[in-house]
Amino acid sequence: MKTDFFLEIDHYISGLLAPEDQALKDTITSLDTEGLPQHSVSANQGKFLQVMTMACNAKKVLELGTLGGYSTIWLARALPEEGKIITIEIDQHHGKVAQQNIENAGLSDKVEFRIGKALDILLQMVNSNNEKFDMIFIDADKPPYTEYFKYALQLSRPGTMIILDNVIREGKILNTTSQDEKVQGVQRLNKLLSTTENVTATILQTFGAKEHDGMAIAVVNRVD
Ligand SMILES: C[S@@+](CC[C@H](N)C(=O)[O-])C[C@H]1O[C@@H](n2cnc3c(N)ncnc32)[C@H](O)[C@@H]1O
């Protein structure tokens, strides 16, 4: 694959449509200084999430996998005044770094942090007030992606958009005998998407600043 060419195109697009301000640049820098992995979405992918969040007029967003808060900032910036994003992160240190980055971006009033294992927090959310979200972005560990998706459906209403990152994994999903738990997790998810009748779904391949991958996008169907 012509990676240099796709990288150049990615920079062309982000230069025009997704330039990072200081808060986003500082967030990326903080990952290195605080010893977090550089696993954030790219600038163009962040902008894509922002456009999708605005397209569904989201006021309530749920994110699984905060890391340093880079995608959280893109998502939070799509919200109206009264909008809110709940972001779930298992690692306390990641959560702390993200909190600082969100504060630095002036978005603390829009972002609520939940630190803990996503499956536990999702179960609590479903069992407690069963709040419904307009947009759900899933970007935590890959093996439980089907469980995350099923919980996401329970926290959705007709029209909710659910986006799941890293579902192509450089094409490794084509290997039906893969022993990689991450690959197996997204293979199960992709299959589940194809058989879930109350969503309309597709997968966009992504390449450029990051390795070849894909984002799954599912919208919960209207009930006519
Ligand atoms: C790919 S990174 C998220 C990147 C972030 N969405 C961004 O683009 O800026 C995945 C994050 O999910 C967190 N994570 C992994 N397993 C988790 C789990 N079981 N519950 C909650 N968070 C988890 C990791 O600690 C890591 O910070």
Tab-separated table of C-alpha atoms and ligand atoms in Angstrom:
chain	number	residue	atom	x	y	z
A	1	MET	CA	0.000	0.000	0.000
A	2	LYS	CA	1.240	3.545	-0.817
A	3	THR	CA	1.393	4.691	2.815
A	4	ASP	CA	3.386	7.902	2.120
A	5	PHE	CA	0.806	8.976	-0.438
A	6	PHE	CA	-2.132	8.360	1.920
A	7	LEU	CA	-0.263	10.129	4.738
A	8	GLU	CA	0.255	13.154	2.487
A	9	ILE	CA	-3.449	13.191	1.583
A	10	ASP	CA	-4.357	12.887	5.269
A	11	HIS	CA	-2.189	15.916	6.050
A	12	TYR	CA	-3.774	17.789	3.139
A	13	ILE	CA	-7.266	17.130	4.575
A	14	SER	CA	-6.351	17.893	8.193
A	15	GLY	CA	-4.512	21.062	7.110
A	16	LEU	CA	-7.696	22.280	5.460
A	17	LEU	CA	-10.426	20.890	7.684
A	18	ALA	CA	-9.044	19.562	10.958
A	19	PRO	CA	-6.215	21.823	12.126
A	20	GLU	CA	-5.375	21.144	15.766
A	21	ASP	CA	-5.537	24.074	18.174
A	22	GLN	CA	-3.165	24.317	21.135
A	23	ALA	CA	-5.400	22.229	23.444
A	24	LEU	CA	-5.407	19.298	21.002
A	25	LYS	CA	-1.656	19.611	20.374
A	26	ASP	CA	-1.016	19.724	24.140
A	27	THR	CA	-3.138	16.599	24.564
A	28	ILE	CA	-1.004	14.670	22.069
A	29	THR	CA	2.188	15.947	23.780
A	30	SER	CA	0.833	14.933	27.202
A	31	LEU	CA	0.601	11.297	26.072
A	32	ASP	CA	4.404	11.189	25.680
A	33	THR	CA	5.237	13.204	28.782
A	34	GLU	CA	2.844	11.135	30.945
A	35	GLY	CA	3.842	7.780	29.473
A	36	LEU	CA	0.551	6.999	27.708
A	37	PRO	CA	0.491	5.230	24.325
A	38	GLN	CA	-0.078	7.265	21.144
A	39	HIS	CA	-3.353	5.494	20.460
A	40	SER	CA	-5.649	8.485	19.942
A	41	VAL	CA	-7.711	8.825	16.790
A	42	SER	CA	-6.103	11.017	14.124
A	43	ALA	CA	-7.124	14.653	13.646
A	44	ASN	CA	-9.254	13.760	10.609
A	45	GLN	CA	-10.925	10.949	12.505
A	46	GLY	CA	-11.582	13.329	15.411
A	47	LYS	CA	-13.170	15.783	12.988
A	48	PHE	CA	-15.172	12.935	11.477
A	49	LEU	CA	-16.528	12.071	14.945
A	50	GLN	CA	-17.375	15.731	15.472
A	51	VAL	CA	-19.256	15.965	12.159
A	52	MET	CA	-21.193	12.754	12.931
A	53	THR	CA	-22.086	14.025	16.412
A	54	MET	CA	-23.415	17.247	14.930
A	55	ALA	CA	-25.244	15.376	12.149
A	56	CYS	CA	-27.335	13.511	14.718
A	57	ASN	CA	-27.851	16.668	16.739
A	58	ALA	CA	-26.415	14.933	19.779
A	59	LYS	CA	-26.841	16.363	23.243
A	60	LYS	CA	-25.790	13.269	25.142
A	61	VAL	CA	-22.688	11.324	24.117
A	62	LEU	CA	-21.135	8.209	25.631
A	63	GLU	CA	-17.496	7.284	24.984
A	64	LEU	CA	-15.725	4.024	25.901
A	65	GLY	CA	-11.928	4.443	26.106
A	66	THR	CA	-10.796	7.963	27.079
A	67	LEU	CA	-6.981	7.644	27.021
A	68	GLY	CA	-5.749	11.281	27.189
A	69	GLY	CA	-9.068	12.784	26.108
A	70	TYR	CA	-8.137	13.604	22.504
A	71	SER	CA	-11.298	12.127	20.912
A	72	THR	CA	-13.298	13.387	23.909
A	73	ILE	CA	-12.310	16.965	23.011
A	74	TRP	CA	-13.427	16.567	19.381
A	75	LEU	CA	-16.727	15.038	20.503
A	76	ALA	CA	-17.371	17.582	23.279
A	77	ARG	CA	-16.824	20.451	20.850
A	78	ALA	CA	-19.755	19.189	18.756
A	79	LEU	CA	-22.149	19.562	21.682
A	80	PRO	CA	-24.551	22.423	22.297
A	81	GLU	CA	-24.367	24.542	25.470
A	82	GLU	CA	-26.346	22.056	27.583
A	83	GLY	CA	-24.679	18.984	26.012
A	84	LYS	CA	-22.838	16.324	28.008
A	85	ILE	CA	-20.378	13.528	27.319
A	86	ILE	CA	-19.744	10.638	29.688
A	87	THR	CA	-16.367	9.020	29.029
A	88	ILE	CA	-15.340	5.676	30.524
A	89	GLU	CA	-11.707	4.741	31.223
A	90	ILE	CA	-10.260	1.800	33.152
A	91	ASP	CA	-6.865	3.337	33.912
A	92	GLN	CA	-6.766	5.930	36.720
A	93	HIS	CA	-3.629	7.590	35.375
A	94	HIS	CA	-5.144	7.917	31.882
A	95	GLY	CA	-8.225	9.404	33.517
A	96	LYS	CA	-6.155	11.979	35.420
A	97	VAL	CA	-4.213	13.030	32.324
A	98	ALA	CA	-7.461	13.285	30.357
A	99	GLN	CA	-9.063	15.386	33.079
A	100	GLN	CA	-6.174	17.876	32.862
A	101	ASN	CA	-6.435	17.981	29.074
A	102	ILE	CA	-10.189	18.526	29.180
A	103	GLU	CA	-9.704	21.330	31.705
A	104	ASN	CA	-7.011	22.849	29.487
A	105	ALA	CA	-9.482	22.760	26.575
A	106	GLY	CA	-12.106	24.571	28.709
A	107	LEU	CA	-14.550	21.660	28.454
A	108	SER	CA	-14.824	20.476	32.070
A	109	ASP	CA	-18.492	21.464	32.315
A	110	LYS	CA	-19.361	19.156	29.404
A	111	VAL	CA	-17.333	16.060	30.321
A	112	GLU	CA	-18.103	13.533	33.039
A	113	PHE	CA	-15.446	10.908	33.787
A	114	ARG	CA	-16.256	7.365	34.898
A	115	ILE	CA	-13.175	5.456	35.961
A	116	GLY	CA	-13.498	1.670	35.966
A	117	LYS	CA	-14.043	-1.366	33.791
A	118	ALA	CA	-16.394	-0.451	30.938
A	119	LEU	CA	-18.473	-3.645	31.284
A	120	ASP	CA	-19.136	-2.929	34.977
A	121	ILE	CA	-20.013	0.718	34.383
A	122	LEU	CA	-22.282	-0.109	31.437
A	123	LEU	CA	-24.141	-2.696	33.518
A	124	GLN	CA	-24.646	-0.097	36.265
A	125	MET	CA	-25.868	2.444	33.717
A	126	VAL	CA	-28.361	0.027	32.189
A	127	ASN	CA	-29.632	-1.037	35.627
A	128	SER	CA	-29.856	2.416	37.162
A	129	ASN	CA	-31.571	5.197	35.294
A	130	ASN	CA	-31.259	3.619	31.818
A	131	GLU	CA	-30.297	7.010	30.341
A	132	LYS	CA	-30.426	7.123	26.523
A	133	PHE	CA	-27.596	8.589	24.443
A	134	ASP	CA	-27.683	10.236	21.006
A	135	MET	CA	-24.168	9.169	20.010
A	136	ILE	CA	-21.951	6.390	21.378
A	137	PHE	CA	-18.269	6.050	20.465
A	138	ILE	CA	-16.648	2.721	21.341
A	139	ASP	CA	-12.839	2.733	21.412
A	140	ALA	CA	-11.809	0.628	24.444
A	141	ASP	CA	-10.401	-2.947	24.467
A	142	LYS	CA	-11.472	-5.028	21.455
A	143	PRO	CA	-12.290	-8.551	22.790
A	144	PRO	CA	-15.611	-7.460	24.400
A	145	TYR	CA	-16.777	-5.335	21.420
A	146	THR	CA	-19.980	-7.397	20.962
A	147	GLU	CA	-20.846	-6.934	24.646
A	148	TYR	CA	-20.152	-3.202	24.360
A	149	PHE	CA	-22.357	-3.007	21.287
A	150	LYS	CA	-25.218	-4.856	23.016
A	151	TYR	CA	-25.014	-2.497	25.989
A	152	ALA	CA	-24.849	0.453	23.597
A	153	LEU	CA	-28.118	-0.731	22.023
A	154	GLN	CA	-29.754	-0.784	25.452
A	155	LEU	CA	-28.583	2.787	26.023
A	156	SER	CA	-29.909	3.941	22.640
A	157	ARG	CA	-33.121	5.287	21.147
A	158	PRO	CA	-34.193	5.257	17.477
A	159	GLY	CA	-31.735	7.513	15.635
A	160	THR	CA	-28.813	6.949	18.026
A	161	MET	CA	-25.512	6.610	16.181
A	162	ILE	CA	-23.001	4.039	17.426
A	163	ILE	CA	-19.429	4.228	16.102
A	164	LEU	CA	-16.835	1.532	16.827
A	165	ASP	CA	-13.164	2.094	15.996
A	166	ASN	CA	-10.501	-0.361	14.772
A	167	VAL	CA	-12.744	-2.983	13.185
A	168	ILE	CA	-10.545	-3.749	10.139
A	169	ARG	CA	-7.100	-4.055	11.787
A	170	GLU	CA	-4.926	-3.788	8.656
A	171	GLY	CA	-7.103	-6.405	6.969
A	172	LYS	CA	-6.417	-9.054	9.613
A	173	ILE	CA	-10.197	-9.527	9.923
A	174	LEU	CA	-10.015	-11.517	6.655
A	175	ASN	CA	-8.070	-14.246	8.443
A	176	THR	CA	-10.833	-16.526	9.687
A	177	THR	CA	-8.391	-18.639	11.722
A	178	SER	CA	-6.695	-15.683	13.454
A	179	GLN	CA	-5.739	-16.436	17.061
A	180	ASP	CA	-5.470	-12.698	17.889
A	181	GLU	CA	-8.125	-11.886	20.514
A	182	LYS	CA	-8.489	-8.319	19.232
A	183	VAL	CA	-9.079	-9.569	15.680
A	184	GLN	CA	-11.525	-12.192	16.926
A	185	GLY	CA	-13.343	-9.540	18.973
A	186	VAL	CA	-13.933	-7.265	15.991
A	187	GLN	CA	-14.755	-10.199	13.688
A	188	ARG	CA	-17.560	-11.161	16.105
A	189	LEU	CA	-18.706	-7.536	16.215
A	190	ASN	CA	-18.752	-7.128	12.416
A	191	LYS	CA	-20.811	-10.317	12.103
A	192	LEU	CA	-23.190	-9.141	14.811
A	193	LEU	CA	-23.660	-5.845	12.957
A	194	SER	CA	-24.743	-7.794	9.873
A	195	THR	CA	-27.399	-9.717	11.796
A	196	THR	CA	-28.752	-6.999	14.098
A	197	GLU	CA	-32.075	-6.116	12.550
A	198	ASN	CA	-32.804	-2.862	14.355
A	199	VAL	CA	-29.696	-1.040	13.082
A	200	THR	CA	-28.534	0.183	9.685
A	201	ALA	CA	-24.771	-0.230	9.602
A	202	THR	CA	-21.686	0.099	7.458
A	203	ILE	CA	-17.907	0.127	7.858
A	204	LEU	CA	-15.633	2.850	6.523
A	205	GLN	CA	-12.032	1.883	5.845
A	206	THR	CA	-9.572	4.388	7.273
A	207	PHE	CA	-5.947	5.011	6.312
A	208	GLY	CA	-3.549	7.903	6.306
A	209	ALA	CA	-1.963	9.196	9.508
A	210	LYS	CA	-2.701	5.876	11.195
A	211	GLU	CA	-2.407	2.266	10.023
A	212	HIS	CA	-5.075	0.825	7.704
A	213	ASP	CA	-8.178	0.203	9.788
A	214	GLY	CA	-11.908	0.914	9.831
A	215	MET	CA	-14.755	2.504	11.741
A	216	ALA	CA	-18.111	0.763	11.997
A	217	ILE	CA	-21.123	3.068	12.021
A	218	ALA	CA	-24.554	1.867	13.069
A	219	VAL	CA	-27.740	3.899	13.380
A	220	VAL	CA	-30.633	2.533	15.429
A	221	ASN	CA	-33.658	2.230	13.142
A	222	ARG	CA	-36.854	4.203	13.482
A	223	VAL	CA	-39.858	2.239	14.717
A	224	ASP	CA	-42.564	3.000	12.109
B	1	LIG	C1	-7.449	3.373	21.887
B	1	LIG	S1	-7.397	4.087	23.499
B	1	LIG	C2	-8.660	5.331	23.390
B	1	LIG	C3	-8.265	6.493	22.535
B	1	LIG	C4	-9.204	7.667	22.658
B	1	LIG	N1	-10.573	7.299	22.324
B	1	LIG	C5	-8.766	8.770	21.706
B	1	LIG	O1	-8.973	8.600	20.490
B	1	LIG	O2	-8.201	9.775	22.174
B	1	LIG	C6	-8.200	2.858	24.472
B	1	LIG	C7	-8.399	3.245	25.927
B	1	LIG	O3	-9.336	2.305	26.474
B	1	LIG	C8	-8.940	2.006	27.793
B	1	LIG	N2	-9.491	0.682	28.150
B	1	LIG	C9	-8.981	-0.537	27.837
B	1	LIG	N3	-9.749	-1.499	28.352
B	1	LIG	C10	-10.774	-0.884	28.994
B	1	LIG	C11	-11.895	-1.368	29.728
B	1	LIG	N4	-12.109	-2.653	29.902
B	1	LIG	N5	-12.742	-0.451	30.253
B	1	LIG	C12	-12.536	0.883	30.067
B	1	LIG	N6	-11.489	1.383	29.395
B	1	LIG	C13	-10.613	0.516	28.858
B	1	LIG	C14	-7.419	2.016	27.740
B	1	LIG	O4	-6.869	2.204	29.037
B	1	LIG	C15	-7.151	3.172	26.787
B	1	LIG	O5	-6.966	4.376	27.498
